[in-house]
XYZ file of C-alpha atoms in Angstrom:
233
model
C -78.168 137.496 67.390
C -74.031 135.950 70.402
C -73.909 134.136 66.523
C -73.889 137.040 64.303
C -69.883 138.262 63.650
C -70.584 142.586 64.116
C -71.611 141.663 67.589
C -68.766 138.726 67.830
C -66.169 141.324 66.604
C -67.992 144.107 69.020
C -67.528 141.355 71.968
C -63.308 140.819 70.989
C -62.968 144.728 70.985
C -64.543 145.157 73.886
C -62.700 142.376 76.014
C -59.256 143.504 74.331
C -60.105 146.363 75.773
C -61.473 145.517 79.165
C -58.360 143.120 79.198
C -55.190 144.334 77.821
C -56.547 148.180 77.480
C -56.755 148.045 81.602
C -53.241 146.458 82.599
C -51.541 148.679 80.282
C -52.791 152.150 82.256
C -51.740 150.059 85.327
C -48.396 149.215 84.203
C -48.040 152.324 82.745
C -49.348 153.875 86.825
C -47.733 151.379 88.611
C -45.254 152.352 91.045
C -42.073 150.079 89.881
C -40.850 149.973 86.421
C -43.296 147.061 85.158
C -41.781 145.190 82.832
C -44.673 142.244 81.240
C -41.879 140.346 79.624
C -40.707 139.577 84.193
C -43.221 140.743 85.854
C -46.839 138.448 86.487
C -50.100 139.673 86.061
C -50.877 139.596 89.872
C -48.854 142.371 90.304
C -51.183 144.500 88.945
C -53.845 142.421 90.735
C -51.927 143.196 94.275
C -52.957 145.379 97.014
C -49.118 145.353 97.759
C -47.360 145.835 94.689
C -49.680 148.547 93.046
C -51.564 149.974 96.039
C -53.418 152.348 93.759
C -54.614 150.929 90.290
C -55.503 147.064 91.795
C -58.664 147.585 91.275
C -58.250 148.758 87.886
C -56.105 145.551 86.396
C -59.183 143.565 89.008
C -62.115 145.394 86.863
C -60.761 145.268 83.528
C -59.667 141.324 84.132
C -63.072 140.577 85.439
C -64.997 142.688 82.890
C -62.769 140.381 79.936
C -63.603 137.257 81.221
C -67.839 138.254 80.928
C -67.336 138.949 78.058
C -66.162 136.182 77.273
C -68.805 133.857 78.256
C -70.861 133.902 75.357
C -68.005 133.145 72.526
C -67.207 130.261 74.656
C -71.012 129.163 73.645
C -70.282 130.879 70.039
C -67.009 128.216 70.109
C -69.474 125.601 71.343
C -72.200 125.295 69.311
C -69.768 125.825 66.306
C -67.740 122.821 66.576
C -70.616 120.787 67.784
C -71.155 119.567 64.503
C -67.343 117.994 64.059
C -67.750 115.736 67.778
C -70.709 116.799 69.766
C -68.542 116.077 73.080
C -65.328 117.405 72.534
C -67.161 120.893 71.421
C -68.876 120.044 74.551
C -64.935 119.841 76.639
C -63.935 122.700 74.788
C -66.914 125.162 75.440
C -67.165 123.816 78.854
C -63.596 124.160 79.599
C -63.348 127.507 78.304
C -65.946 129.087 80.705
C -64.380 127.189 83.822
C -61.676 129.232 82.997
C -63.470 131.953 82.666
C -64.773 131.490 86.324
C -61.761 130.838 87.349
C -60.285 133.740 86.031
C -63.315 136.072 88.031
C -62.289 134.658 91.257
C -58.243 134.630 90.900
C -59.518 138.603 90.456
C -61.627 138.529 94.067
C -59.099 137.233 95.850
C -55.986 138.976 96.688
C -52.356 137.963 95.784
C -50.924 137.706 99.314
C -48.636 134.789 100.483
C -49.193 135.584 104.045
C -53.062 134.777 105.069
C -54.601 131.598 104.583
C -58.121 132.053 102.074
C -60.750 129.032 102.824
C -58.124 127.396 104.356
C -56.339 127.236 101.356
C -52.875 129.044 101.185
C -51.469 130.710 97.937
C -55.633 130.654 96.778
C -54.450 133.195 93.430
C -52.599 131.595 91.990
C -54.327 128.415 92.313
C -57.199 129.764 90.879
C -54.862 131.517 88.633
C -53.196 128.077 87.602
C -56.612 126.502 87.063
C -58.053 129.216 84.561
C -54.702 128.871 82.082
C -55.299 125.003 82.678
C -59.174 125.202 81.590
C -58.614 127.782 78.539
C -55.258 125.228 77.607
C -58.054 122.131 77.681
C -60.631 124.341 75.799
C -58.076 125.603 72.961
C -56.578 121.985 72.412
C -59.762 120.190 72.151
C -60.754 122.854 69.730
C -57.426 122.112 67.675
C -58.484 119.143 67.563
C -62.357 119.831 66.276
C -60.669 121.680 63.236
C -58.928 119.038 61.941
C -61.530 116.444 62.611
C -63.605 119.034 60.680
C -61.029 120.009 57.676
C -60.728 123.593 58.478
C -57.392 123.462 58.225
C -56.445 127.365 58.202
C -58.557 127.499 61.618
C -56.769 124.308 63.089
C -52.816 125.335 62.237
C -53.745 128.938 63.572
C -55.330 127.673 66.920
C -52.495 125.166 67.184
C -50.368 127.931 66.594
C -51.481 130.166 69.634
C -52.105 126.579 71.581
C -49.041 124.942 71.286
C -46.392 128.199 71.599
C -47.319 128.966 74.710
C -47.703 125.856 76.552
C -44.108 124.567 74.706
C -42.632 127.285 76.869
C -43.535 126.997 79.525
C -43.563 123.101 80.351
C -39.619 124.135 79.180
C -39.588 126.849 81.817
C -41.042 124.945 84.173
C -38.798 122.157 84.142
C -36.010 123.885 83.912
C -36.973 125.013 87.063
C -37.890 121.325 88.659
C -34.473 120.652 87.133
C -32.895 122.825 88.980
C -35.458 122.106 92.690
C -34.055 118.148 91.716
C -30.315 119.041 90.880
C -28.615 121.856 92.963
C -25.413 121.533 91.407
C -27.466 122.036 88.034
C -29.346 125.349 88.919
C -26.349 127.946 89.080
C -25.266 126.788 85.748
C -29.012 127.292 84.277
C -29.578 130.803 86.224
C -26.951 131.997 84.758
C -27.117 130.595 81.499
C -31.094 132.216 81.477
C -30.677 134.875 84.010
C -31.406 137.318 81.803
C -33.583 135.714 79.113
C -37.105 136.448 78.817
C -37.714 132.644 78.037
C -36.943 132.131 81.822
C -39.300 134.502 83.544
C -43.142 133.374 84.203
C -44.210 136.626 83.295
C -42.952 136.838 79.934
C -45.521 132.917 79.090
C -48.683 134.952 81.398
C -48.769 137.504 78.447
C -47.800 135.077 75.383
C -50.656 132.852 76.988
C -53.251 136.771 77.268
C -52.553 137.287 74.108
C -52.520 133.256 72.574
C -56.155 133.387 73.856
C -57.176 136.622 72.757
C -56.020 135.602 69.169
C -57.895 131.919 69.518
C -61.015 133.398 70.192
C -60.290 135.585 67.026
C -59.541 132.719 64.781
C -62.942 131.542 65.801
C -64.811 134.020 64.755
C -62.921 135.222 61.275
C -61.720 132.001 60.223
C -65.033 129.850 61.171
C -67.064 128.916 58.377
C -71.147 130.183 58.768
C -72.575 128.582 61.128
C -69.796 126.058 62.216
C -70.584 124.295 58.354
C -67.859 122.159 57.294
C -65.182 123.473 54.465
C -66.290 120.088 52.477
C -69.656 120.789 52.698
C -72.162 120.433 49.027
C -75.190 122.451 49.256
C -78.074 120.507 47.623
């Protein structure tokens, strides 16, 4: 039943509403001016930054993550005809990423007290979720290339590599400012007003990329994972 396109399209719609819809409403009611280009998503989940509506963001993201679990299974089933092991890694990584995302919503973003003996546990879970989903997307791209699904491959590659490359370059520049303090001021001065310097921009870009990836999996995948060069007898 979950492999039927109408059901999958309904899941995508619910994911969009529960994630972007609730975050949009929460951002509109944010105490300060929330600019998605410069503020991280965790600000919407923080009782300190968003005391009245942080629960709305947490519930919306958690629901979206739960709705992604069937799509992770769908992704694995439709890729395993090309490479069972890579499909298992892709689907498993997506599932692990959604679980980590739910856990990140349950842990309050704060930097004062350790949770389970770990400082910044929320950030650790959020980054783990992003890393798992990136792994799932990369293995999905490899399966699409191996299965000669060119349209799916290029769509997935664009959705996967653009945020990854941008985030990698941003983190490299940040690391460079820490390793070479003399370069910190020129780099920060040049990029201070650029959205590419801010983690919030790449968080939102990555979230949109994951949604595009899932949409492509539903709309561009051949029925039942059939390779594009398959010929029925």
